[in-house]
mmCIF file of C-alpha atoms and ligand atoms in Angstrom:
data_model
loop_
_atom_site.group_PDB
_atom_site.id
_atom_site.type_symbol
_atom_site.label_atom_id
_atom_site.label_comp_id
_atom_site.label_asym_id
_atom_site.label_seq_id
_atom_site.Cartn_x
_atom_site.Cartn_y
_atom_site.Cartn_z
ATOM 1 C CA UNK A 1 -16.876 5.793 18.922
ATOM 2 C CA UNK A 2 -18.627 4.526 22.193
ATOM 3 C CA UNK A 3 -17.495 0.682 21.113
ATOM 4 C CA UNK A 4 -14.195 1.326 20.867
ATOM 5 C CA UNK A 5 -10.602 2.210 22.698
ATOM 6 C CA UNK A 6 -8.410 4.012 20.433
ATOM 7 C CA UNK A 7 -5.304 2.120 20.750
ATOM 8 C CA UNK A 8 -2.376 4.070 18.106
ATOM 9 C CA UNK A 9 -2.604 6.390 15.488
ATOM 10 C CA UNK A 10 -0.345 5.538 12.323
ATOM 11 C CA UNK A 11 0.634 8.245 9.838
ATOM 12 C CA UNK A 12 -2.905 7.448 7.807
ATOM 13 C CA UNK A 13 -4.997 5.272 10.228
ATOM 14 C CA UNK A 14 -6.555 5.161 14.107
ATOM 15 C CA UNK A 15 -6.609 2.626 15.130
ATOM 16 C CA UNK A 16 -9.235 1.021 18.237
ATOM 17 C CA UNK A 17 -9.622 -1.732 19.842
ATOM 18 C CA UNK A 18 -12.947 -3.399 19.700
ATOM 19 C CA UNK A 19 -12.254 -6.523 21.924
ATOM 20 C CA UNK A 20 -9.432 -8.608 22.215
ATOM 21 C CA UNK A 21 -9.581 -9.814 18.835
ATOM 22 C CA UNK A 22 -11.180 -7.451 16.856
ATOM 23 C CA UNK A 23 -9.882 -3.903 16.126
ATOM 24 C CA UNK A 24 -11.242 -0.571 13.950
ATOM 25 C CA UNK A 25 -8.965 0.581 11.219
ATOM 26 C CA UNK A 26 -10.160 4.133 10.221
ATOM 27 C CA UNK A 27 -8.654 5.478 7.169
ATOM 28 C CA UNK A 28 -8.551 9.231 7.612
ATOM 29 C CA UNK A 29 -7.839 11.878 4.718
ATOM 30 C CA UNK A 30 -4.327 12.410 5.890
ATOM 31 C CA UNK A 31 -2.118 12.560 2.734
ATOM 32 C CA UNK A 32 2.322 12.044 3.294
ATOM 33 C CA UNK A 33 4.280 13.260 0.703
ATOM 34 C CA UNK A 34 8.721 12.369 1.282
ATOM 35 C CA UNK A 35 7.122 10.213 4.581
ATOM 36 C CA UNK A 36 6.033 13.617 5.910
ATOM 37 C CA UNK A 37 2.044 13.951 7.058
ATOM 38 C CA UNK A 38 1.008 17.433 5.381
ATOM 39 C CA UNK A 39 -1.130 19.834 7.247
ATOM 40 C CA UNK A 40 -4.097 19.601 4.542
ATOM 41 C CA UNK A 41 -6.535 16.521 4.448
ATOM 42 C CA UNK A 42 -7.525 15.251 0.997
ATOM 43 C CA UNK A 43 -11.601 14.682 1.021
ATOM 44 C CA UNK A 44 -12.574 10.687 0.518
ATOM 45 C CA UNK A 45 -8.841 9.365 0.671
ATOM 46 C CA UNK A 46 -9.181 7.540 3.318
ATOM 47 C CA UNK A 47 -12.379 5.954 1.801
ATOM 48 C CA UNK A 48 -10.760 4.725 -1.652
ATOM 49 C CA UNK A 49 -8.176 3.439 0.622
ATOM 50 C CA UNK A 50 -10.139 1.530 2.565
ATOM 51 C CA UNK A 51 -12.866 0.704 -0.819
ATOM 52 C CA UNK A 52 -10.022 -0.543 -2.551
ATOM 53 C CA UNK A 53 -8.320 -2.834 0.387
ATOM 54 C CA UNK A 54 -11.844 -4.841 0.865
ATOM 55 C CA UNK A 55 -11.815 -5.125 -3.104
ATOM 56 C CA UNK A 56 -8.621 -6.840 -2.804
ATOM 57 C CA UNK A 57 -9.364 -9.339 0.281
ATOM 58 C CA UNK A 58 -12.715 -10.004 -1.287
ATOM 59 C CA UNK A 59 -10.820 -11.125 -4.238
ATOM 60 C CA UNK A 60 -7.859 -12.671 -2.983
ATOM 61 C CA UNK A 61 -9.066 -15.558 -0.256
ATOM 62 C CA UNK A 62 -8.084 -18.040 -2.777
ATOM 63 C CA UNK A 63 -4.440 -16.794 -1.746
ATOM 64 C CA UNK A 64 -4.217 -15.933 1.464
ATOM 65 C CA UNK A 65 -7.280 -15.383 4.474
ATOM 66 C CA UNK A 66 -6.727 -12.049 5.248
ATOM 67 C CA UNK A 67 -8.162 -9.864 8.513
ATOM 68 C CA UNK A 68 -11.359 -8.223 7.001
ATOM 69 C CA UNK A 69 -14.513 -8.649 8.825
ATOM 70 C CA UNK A 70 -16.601 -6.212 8.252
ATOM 71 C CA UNK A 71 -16.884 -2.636 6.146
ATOM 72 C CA UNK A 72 -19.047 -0.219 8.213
ATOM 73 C CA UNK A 73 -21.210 2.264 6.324
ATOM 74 C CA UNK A 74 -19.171 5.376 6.562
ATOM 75 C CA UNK A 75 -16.677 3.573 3.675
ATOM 76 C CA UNK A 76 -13.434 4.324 6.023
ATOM 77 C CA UNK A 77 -13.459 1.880 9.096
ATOM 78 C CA UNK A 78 -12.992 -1.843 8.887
ATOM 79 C CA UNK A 79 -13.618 -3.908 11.660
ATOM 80 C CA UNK A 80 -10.553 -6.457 11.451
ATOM 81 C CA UNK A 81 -9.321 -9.642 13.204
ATOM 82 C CA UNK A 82 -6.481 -8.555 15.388
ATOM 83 C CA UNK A 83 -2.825 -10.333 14.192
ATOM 84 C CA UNK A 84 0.507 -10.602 15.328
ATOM 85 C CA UNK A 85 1.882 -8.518 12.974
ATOM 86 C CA UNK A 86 4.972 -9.711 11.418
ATOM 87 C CA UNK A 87 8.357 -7.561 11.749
ATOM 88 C CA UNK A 88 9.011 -7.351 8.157
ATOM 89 C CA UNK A 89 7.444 -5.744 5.019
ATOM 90 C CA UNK A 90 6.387 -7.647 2.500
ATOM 91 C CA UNK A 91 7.257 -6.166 -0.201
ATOM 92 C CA UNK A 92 7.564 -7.260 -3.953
ATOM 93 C CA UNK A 93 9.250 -5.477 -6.990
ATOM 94 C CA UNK A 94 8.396 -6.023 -10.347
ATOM 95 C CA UNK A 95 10.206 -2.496 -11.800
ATOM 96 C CA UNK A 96 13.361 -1.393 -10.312
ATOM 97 C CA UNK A 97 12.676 1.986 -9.184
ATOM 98 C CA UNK A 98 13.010 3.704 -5.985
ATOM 99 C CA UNK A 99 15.017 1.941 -3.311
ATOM 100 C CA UNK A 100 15.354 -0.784 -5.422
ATOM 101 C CA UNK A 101 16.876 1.200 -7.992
ATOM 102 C CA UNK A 102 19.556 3.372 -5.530
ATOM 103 C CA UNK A 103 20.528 -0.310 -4.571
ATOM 104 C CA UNK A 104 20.947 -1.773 -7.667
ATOM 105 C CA UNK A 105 22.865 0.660 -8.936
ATOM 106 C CA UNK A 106 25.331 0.592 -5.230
ATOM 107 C CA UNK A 107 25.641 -3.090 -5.502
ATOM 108 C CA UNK A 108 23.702 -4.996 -8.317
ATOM 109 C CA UNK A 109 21.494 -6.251 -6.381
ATOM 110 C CA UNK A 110 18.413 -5.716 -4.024
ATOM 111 C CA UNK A 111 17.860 -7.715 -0.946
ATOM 112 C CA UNK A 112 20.537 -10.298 -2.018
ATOM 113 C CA UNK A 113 18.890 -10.577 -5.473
ATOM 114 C CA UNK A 114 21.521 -10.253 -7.947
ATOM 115 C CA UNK A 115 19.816 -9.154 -11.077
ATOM 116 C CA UNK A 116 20.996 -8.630 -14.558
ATOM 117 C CA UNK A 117 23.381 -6.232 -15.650
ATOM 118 C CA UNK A 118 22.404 -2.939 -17.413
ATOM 119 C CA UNK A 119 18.943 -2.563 -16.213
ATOM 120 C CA UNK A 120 18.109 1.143 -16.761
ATOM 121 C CA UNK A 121 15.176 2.754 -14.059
ATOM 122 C CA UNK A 122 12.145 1.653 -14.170
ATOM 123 C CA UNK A 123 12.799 -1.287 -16.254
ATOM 124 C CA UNK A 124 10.662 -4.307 -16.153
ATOM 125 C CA UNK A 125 12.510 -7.234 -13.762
ATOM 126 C CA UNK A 126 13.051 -10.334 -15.345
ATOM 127 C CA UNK A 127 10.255 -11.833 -12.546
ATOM 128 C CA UNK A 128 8.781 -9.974 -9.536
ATOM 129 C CA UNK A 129 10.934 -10.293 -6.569
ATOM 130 C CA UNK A 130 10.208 -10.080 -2.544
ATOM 131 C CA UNK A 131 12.134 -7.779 -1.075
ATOM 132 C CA UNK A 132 11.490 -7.613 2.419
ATOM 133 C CA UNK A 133 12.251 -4.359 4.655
ATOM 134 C CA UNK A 134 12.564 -3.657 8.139
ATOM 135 C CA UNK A 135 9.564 -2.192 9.894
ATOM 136 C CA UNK A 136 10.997 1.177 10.846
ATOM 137 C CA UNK A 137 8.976 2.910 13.792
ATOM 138 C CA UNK A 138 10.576 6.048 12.907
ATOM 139 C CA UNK A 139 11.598 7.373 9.892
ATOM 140 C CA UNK A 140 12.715 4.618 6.696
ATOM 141 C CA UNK A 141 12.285 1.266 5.975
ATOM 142 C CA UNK A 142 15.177 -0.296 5.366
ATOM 143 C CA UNK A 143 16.148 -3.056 2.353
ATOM 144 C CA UNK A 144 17.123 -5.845 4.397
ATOM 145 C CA UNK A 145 18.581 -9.603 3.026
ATOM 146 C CA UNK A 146 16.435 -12.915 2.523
ATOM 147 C CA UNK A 147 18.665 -14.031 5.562
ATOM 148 C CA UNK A 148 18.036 -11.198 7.820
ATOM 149 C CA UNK A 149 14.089 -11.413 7.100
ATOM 150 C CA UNK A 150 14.640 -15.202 7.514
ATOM 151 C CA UNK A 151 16.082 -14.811 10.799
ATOM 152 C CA UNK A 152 13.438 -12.622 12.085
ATOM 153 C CA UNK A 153 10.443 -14.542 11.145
ATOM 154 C CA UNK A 154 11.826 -17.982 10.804
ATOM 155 C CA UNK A 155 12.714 -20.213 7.413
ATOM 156 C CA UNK A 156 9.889 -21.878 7.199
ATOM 157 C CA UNK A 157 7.223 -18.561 7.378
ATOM 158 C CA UNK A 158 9.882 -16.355 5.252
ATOM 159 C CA UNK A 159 9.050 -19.082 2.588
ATOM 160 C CA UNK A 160 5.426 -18.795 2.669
ATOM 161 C CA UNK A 161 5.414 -15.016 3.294
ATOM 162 C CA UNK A 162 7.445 -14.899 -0.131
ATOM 163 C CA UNK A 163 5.112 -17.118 -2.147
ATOM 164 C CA UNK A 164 2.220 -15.603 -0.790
ATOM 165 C CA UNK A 165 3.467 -11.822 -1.685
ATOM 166 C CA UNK A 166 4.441 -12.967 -5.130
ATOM 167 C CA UNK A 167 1.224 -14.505 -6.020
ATOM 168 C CA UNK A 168 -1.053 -11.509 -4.498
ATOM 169 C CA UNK A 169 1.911 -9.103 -6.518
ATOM 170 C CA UNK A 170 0.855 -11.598 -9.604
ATOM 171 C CA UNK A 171 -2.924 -11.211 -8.992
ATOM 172 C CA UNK A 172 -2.830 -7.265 -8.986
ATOM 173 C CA UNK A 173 -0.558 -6.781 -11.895
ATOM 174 C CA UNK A 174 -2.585 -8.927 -14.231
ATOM 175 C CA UNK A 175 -5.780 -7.004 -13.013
ATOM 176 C CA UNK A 176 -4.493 -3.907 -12.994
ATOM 177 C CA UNK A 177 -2.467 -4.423 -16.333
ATOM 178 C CA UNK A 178 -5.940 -4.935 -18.088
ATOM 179 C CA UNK A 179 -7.234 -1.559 -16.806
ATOM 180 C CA UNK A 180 -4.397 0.410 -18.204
ATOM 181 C CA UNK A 181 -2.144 0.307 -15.133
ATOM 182 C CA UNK A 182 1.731 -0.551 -14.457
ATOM 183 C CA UNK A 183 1.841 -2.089 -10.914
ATOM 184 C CA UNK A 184 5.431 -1.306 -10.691
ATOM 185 C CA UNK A 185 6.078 -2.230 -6.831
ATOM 186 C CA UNK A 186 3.978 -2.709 -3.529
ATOM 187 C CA UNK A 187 3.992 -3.645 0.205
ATOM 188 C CA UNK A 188 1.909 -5.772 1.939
ATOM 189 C CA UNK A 189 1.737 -6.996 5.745
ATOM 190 C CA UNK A 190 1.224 -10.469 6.962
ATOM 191 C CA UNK A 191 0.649 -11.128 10.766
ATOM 192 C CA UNK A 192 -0.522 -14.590 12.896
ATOM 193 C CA UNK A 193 -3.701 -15.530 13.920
ATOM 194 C CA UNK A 194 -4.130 -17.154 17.451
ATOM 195 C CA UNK A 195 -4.233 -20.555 15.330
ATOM 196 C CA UNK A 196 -0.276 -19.739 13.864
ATOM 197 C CA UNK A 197 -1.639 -19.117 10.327
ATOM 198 C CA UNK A 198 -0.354 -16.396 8.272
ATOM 199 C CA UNK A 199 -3.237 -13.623 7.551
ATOM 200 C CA UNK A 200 -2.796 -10.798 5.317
ATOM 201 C CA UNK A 201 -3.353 -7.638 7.297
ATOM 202 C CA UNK A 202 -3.123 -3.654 7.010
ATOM 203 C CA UNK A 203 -4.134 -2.183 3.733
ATOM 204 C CA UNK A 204 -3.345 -4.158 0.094
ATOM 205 C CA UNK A 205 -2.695 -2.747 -3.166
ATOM 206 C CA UNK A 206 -3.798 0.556 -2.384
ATOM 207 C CA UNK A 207 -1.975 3.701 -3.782
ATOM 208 C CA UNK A 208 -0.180 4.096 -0.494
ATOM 209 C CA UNK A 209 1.332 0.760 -0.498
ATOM 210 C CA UNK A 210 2.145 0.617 -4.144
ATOM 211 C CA UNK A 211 3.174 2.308 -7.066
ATOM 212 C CA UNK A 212 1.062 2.494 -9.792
ATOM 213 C CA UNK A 213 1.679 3.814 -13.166
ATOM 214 C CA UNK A 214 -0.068 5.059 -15.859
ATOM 215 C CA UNK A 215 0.607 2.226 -18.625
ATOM 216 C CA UNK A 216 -0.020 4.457 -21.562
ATOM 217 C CA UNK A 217 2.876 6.775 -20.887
ATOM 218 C CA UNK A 218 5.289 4.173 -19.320
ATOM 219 C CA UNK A 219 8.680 4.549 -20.539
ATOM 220 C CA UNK A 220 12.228 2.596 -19.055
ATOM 221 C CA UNK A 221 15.244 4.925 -18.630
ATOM 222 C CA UNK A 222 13.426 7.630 -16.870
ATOM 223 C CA UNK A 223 11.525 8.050 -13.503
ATOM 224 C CA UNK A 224 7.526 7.639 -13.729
ATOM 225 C CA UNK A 225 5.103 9.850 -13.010
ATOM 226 C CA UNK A 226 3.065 8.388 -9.973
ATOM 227 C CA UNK A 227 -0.694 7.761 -10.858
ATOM 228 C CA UNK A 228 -1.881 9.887 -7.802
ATOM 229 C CA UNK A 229 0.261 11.336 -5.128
ATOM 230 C CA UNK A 230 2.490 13.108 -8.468
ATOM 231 C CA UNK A 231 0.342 16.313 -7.793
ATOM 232 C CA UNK A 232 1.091 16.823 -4.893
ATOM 233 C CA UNK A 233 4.507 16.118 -5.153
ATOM 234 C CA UNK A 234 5.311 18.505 -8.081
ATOM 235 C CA UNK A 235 3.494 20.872 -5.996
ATOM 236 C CA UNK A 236 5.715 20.575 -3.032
ATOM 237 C CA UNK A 237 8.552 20.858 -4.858
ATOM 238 C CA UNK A 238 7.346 24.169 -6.470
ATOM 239 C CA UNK A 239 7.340 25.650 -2.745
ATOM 240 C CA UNK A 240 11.440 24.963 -2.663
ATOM 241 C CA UNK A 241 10.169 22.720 0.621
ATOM 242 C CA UNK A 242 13.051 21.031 2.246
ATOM 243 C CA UNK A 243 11.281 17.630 3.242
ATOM 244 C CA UNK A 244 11.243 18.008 6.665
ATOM 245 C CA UNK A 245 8.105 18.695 9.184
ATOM 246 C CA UNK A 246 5.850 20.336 8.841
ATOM 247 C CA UNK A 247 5.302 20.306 5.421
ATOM 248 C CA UNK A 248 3.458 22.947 3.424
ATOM 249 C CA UNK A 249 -0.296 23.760 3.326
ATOM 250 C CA UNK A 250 -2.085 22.556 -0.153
ATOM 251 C CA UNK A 251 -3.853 25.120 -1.778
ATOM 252 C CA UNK A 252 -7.619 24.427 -3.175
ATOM 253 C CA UNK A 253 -6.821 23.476 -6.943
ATOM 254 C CA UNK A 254 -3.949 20.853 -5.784
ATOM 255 C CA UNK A 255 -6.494 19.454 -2.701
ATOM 256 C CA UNK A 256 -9.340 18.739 -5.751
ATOM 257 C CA UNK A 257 -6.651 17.707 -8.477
ATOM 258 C CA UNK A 258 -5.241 14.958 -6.115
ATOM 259 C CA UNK A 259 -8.947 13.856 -4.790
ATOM 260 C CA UNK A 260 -9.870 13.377 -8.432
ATOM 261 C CA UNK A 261 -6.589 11.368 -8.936
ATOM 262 C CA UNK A 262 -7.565 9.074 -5.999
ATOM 263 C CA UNK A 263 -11.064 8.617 -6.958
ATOM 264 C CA UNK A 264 -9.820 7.867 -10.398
ATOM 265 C CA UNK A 265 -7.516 5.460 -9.219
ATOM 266 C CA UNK A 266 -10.185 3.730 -7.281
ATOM 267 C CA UNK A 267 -12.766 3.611 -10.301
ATOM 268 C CA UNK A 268 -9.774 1.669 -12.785
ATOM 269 C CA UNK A 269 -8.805 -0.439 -10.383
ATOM 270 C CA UNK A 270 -12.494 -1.961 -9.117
ATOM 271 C CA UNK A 271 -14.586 -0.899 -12.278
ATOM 272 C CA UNK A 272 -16.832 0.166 -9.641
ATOM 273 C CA UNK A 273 -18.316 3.876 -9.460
ATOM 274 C CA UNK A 274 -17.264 5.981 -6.418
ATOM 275 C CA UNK A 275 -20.599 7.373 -6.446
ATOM 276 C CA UNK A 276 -22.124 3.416 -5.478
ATOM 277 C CA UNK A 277 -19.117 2.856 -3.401
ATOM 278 C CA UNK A 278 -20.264 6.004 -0.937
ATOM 279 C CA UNK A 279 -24.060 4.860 -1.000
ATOM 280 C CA UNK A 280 -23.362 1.183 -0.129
ATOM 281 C CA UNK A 281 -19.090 0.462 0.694
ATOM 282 C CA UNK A 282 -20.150 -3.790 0.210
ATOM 283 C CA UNK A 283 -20.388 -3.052 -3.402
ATOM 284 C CA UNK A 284 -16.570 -3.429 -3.195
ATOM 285 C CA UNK A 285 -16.832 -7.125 -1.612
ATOM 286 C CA UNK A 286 -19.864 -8.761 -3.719
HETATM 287 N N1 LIG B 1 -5.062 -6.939 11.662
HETATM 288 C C1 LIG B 1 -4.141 -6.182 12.281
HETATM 289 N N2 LIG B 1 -3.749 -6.492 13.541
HETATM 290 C C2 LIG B 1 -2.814 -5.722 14.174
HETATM 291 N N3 LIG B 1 -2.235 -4.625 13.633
HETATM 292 C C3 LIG B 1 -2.583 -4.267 12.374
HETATM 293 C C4 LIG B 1 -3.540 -5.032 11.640
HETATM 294 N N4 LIG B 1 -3.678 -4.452 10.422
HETATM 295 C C5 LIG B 1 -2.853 -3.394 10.405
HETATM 296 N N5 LIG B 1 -2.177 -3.255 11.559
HETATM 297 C C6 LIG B 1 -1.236 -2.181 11.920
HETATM 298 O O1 LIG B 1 -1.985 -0.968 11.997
HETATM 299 C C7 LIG B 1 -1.210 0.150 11.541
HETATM 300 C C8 LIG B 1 -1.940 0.874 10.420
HETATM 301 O O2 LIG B 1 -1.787 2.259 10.525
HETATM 302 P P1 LIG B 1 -1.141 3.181 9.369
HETATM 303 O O3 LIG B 1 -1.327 2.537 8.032
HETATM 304 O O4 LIG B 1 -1.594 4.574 9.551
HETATM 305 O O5 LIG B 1 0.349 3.050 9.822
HETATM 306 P P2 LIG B 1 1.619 3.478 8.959
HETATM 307 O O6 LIG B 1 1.674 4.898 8.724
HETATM 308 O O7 LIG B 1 1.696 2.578 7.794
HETATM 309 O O8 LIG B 1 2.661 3.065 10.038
HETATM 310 P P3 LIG B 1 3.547 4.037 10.876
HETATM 311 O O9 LIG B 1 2.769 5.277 11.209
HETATM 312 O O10 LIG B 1 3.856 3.170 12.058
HETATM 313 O O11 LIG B 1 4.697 4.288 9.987
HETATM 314 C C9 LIG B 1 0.130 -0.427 11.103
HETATM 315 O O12 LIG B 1 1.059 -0.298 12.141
HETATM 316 C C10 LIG B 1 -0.175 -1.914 10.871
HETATM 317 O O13 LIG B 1 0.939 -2.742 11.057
HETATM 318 MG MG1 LIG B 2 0.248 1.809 6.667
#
């Protein structure tokens, strides 16, 4: 990597800077199961991540620019215009499930939304909501008001951040709703460009950023069964592992069962083989 400076590593990326306004996101196999990075690498994640990010900001200008540049041949690095990241996540619920759901059930709301009573998990919300979170440099996000995100990024850019995660939440559920999948919740991440504009950044509707679930088995009242990373947890939780570093070492069978869950994940979403995907990664952006 003669061209570049590496710069940070993130649980899942390295990142390098190219210049001063480019950088290289590389998408490695690293997997994170409980926000723990496990000592075993699954094979091509890091490429559907980064296959199925360019899918989205190819289709998705309309809504917001976003940072993509370029997709180099190996199908995990994207050369990407450099942004001001903003201090919140964007994120936007459509089910009430995870944090969403603990908080809900505390107060009856999430992120100052008060929302109906008697939801049960995983129900269907009324309409998606933006929930924004703190960007926690070590360990959780945290659920944070409309107010508090308001006061770190400003009115005017908390509004815009909002509609602009709701209609790019809207855009992926209807897409991914016709291909058999729930997109229950997911997190995207808006910075500036030198110009002031808001640019979507990071990776988008990827199965690290959202939850997907498998519409045909979708039921409310219960937790869901997540399209991908499942495997591995179930696995995990087989070894009695407490959730703290390091986490355990994932034998062959799990390593290929959560591969073929990625890949599978990729080929629904972009009705694109992953077989053309590794021969030429633009297939994903024509
Ligand atoms: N265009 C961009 N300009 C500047 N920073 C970016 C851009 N796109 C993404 N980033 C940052 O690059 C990092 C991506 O790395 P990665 O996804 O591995 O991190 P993470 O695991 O999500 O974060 P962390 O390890 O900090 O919890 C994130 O910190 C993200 O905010
Ligand atoms: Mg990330």
């Amino acid at each position: 990597m003669s061209d570049a400076t590496h710069v940070a590593s993130g649980k899942v990326r390295e990142i390098y800077a190219l210049d001063d306004e480019r950088l290289l996101l590389v998408a490695s196999d690293r997997i994170s199961t409980f926000d723990v990075v496990l000592p075993t690498d699954i094979p091509d994640k890091g490429r559907v991540l980064t296959g199925v990010s360019a899918f989205w900001f190819a289709r998705t200008r309309e809504i917001v620019p976003n940072h993509l540049l370029e997709l180099r041949d190996d199908g995990r690095s994207m050369e990407c215009r450099r942004l001001e990241m903003l201090p919140i996540e964007c994120v936007v619920r459509g089910y009430i499930t995870g944090s969403g759901w603990k908080d809900y059930q505390a107060t009856g709301e999430v992120c100052g939304h008060r929302l109906p009573a008697g939801l049960v998990e995983s129900e269907q919300l009324p309409e998606p909501i933006f929930t924004p979170a703190t960007k926690a440099h070590t360990g959780h996000d945290e659920n944070i008001t409309r107010e508090q995100a308001a006061e770190l990024v400003g009115e005017e850019r908390f509004a815009e951040a909002e509609r602009i995660s709701l209609a790019l939440y809207r855009h992926g559920s209807e897409w991914a709703a016709a291909r058999g999948i729930v997109l229950a919740d997911t997190k995207f991440e808006l910075g500036l460009d030198p110009a002031g504009r808001l640019v979507l950044g990071d990776e988008a509707l990827t199965p690290d950023s959202s939850r997907f679930w498998p519409a045909d088995s979708y039921a409310a009242g219960r937790g869901q069964p997540s399209f991908d990373k499942q495997f591995v947890r179930d696995y995990c939780e087989t070894r009695g592992w407490d959730k703290t570093p390091p986490g355990p070492e994932l034998p062959d069978d799990v390593v290929e069962g959560t591969r073929a869950r990625y890949l599978e994940a990729f080929e629904r979403l972009t009705d694109i083989a992953f077989d053309d995907y590794l021969a030429d990664p633009e297939v994903v952006v024509r």
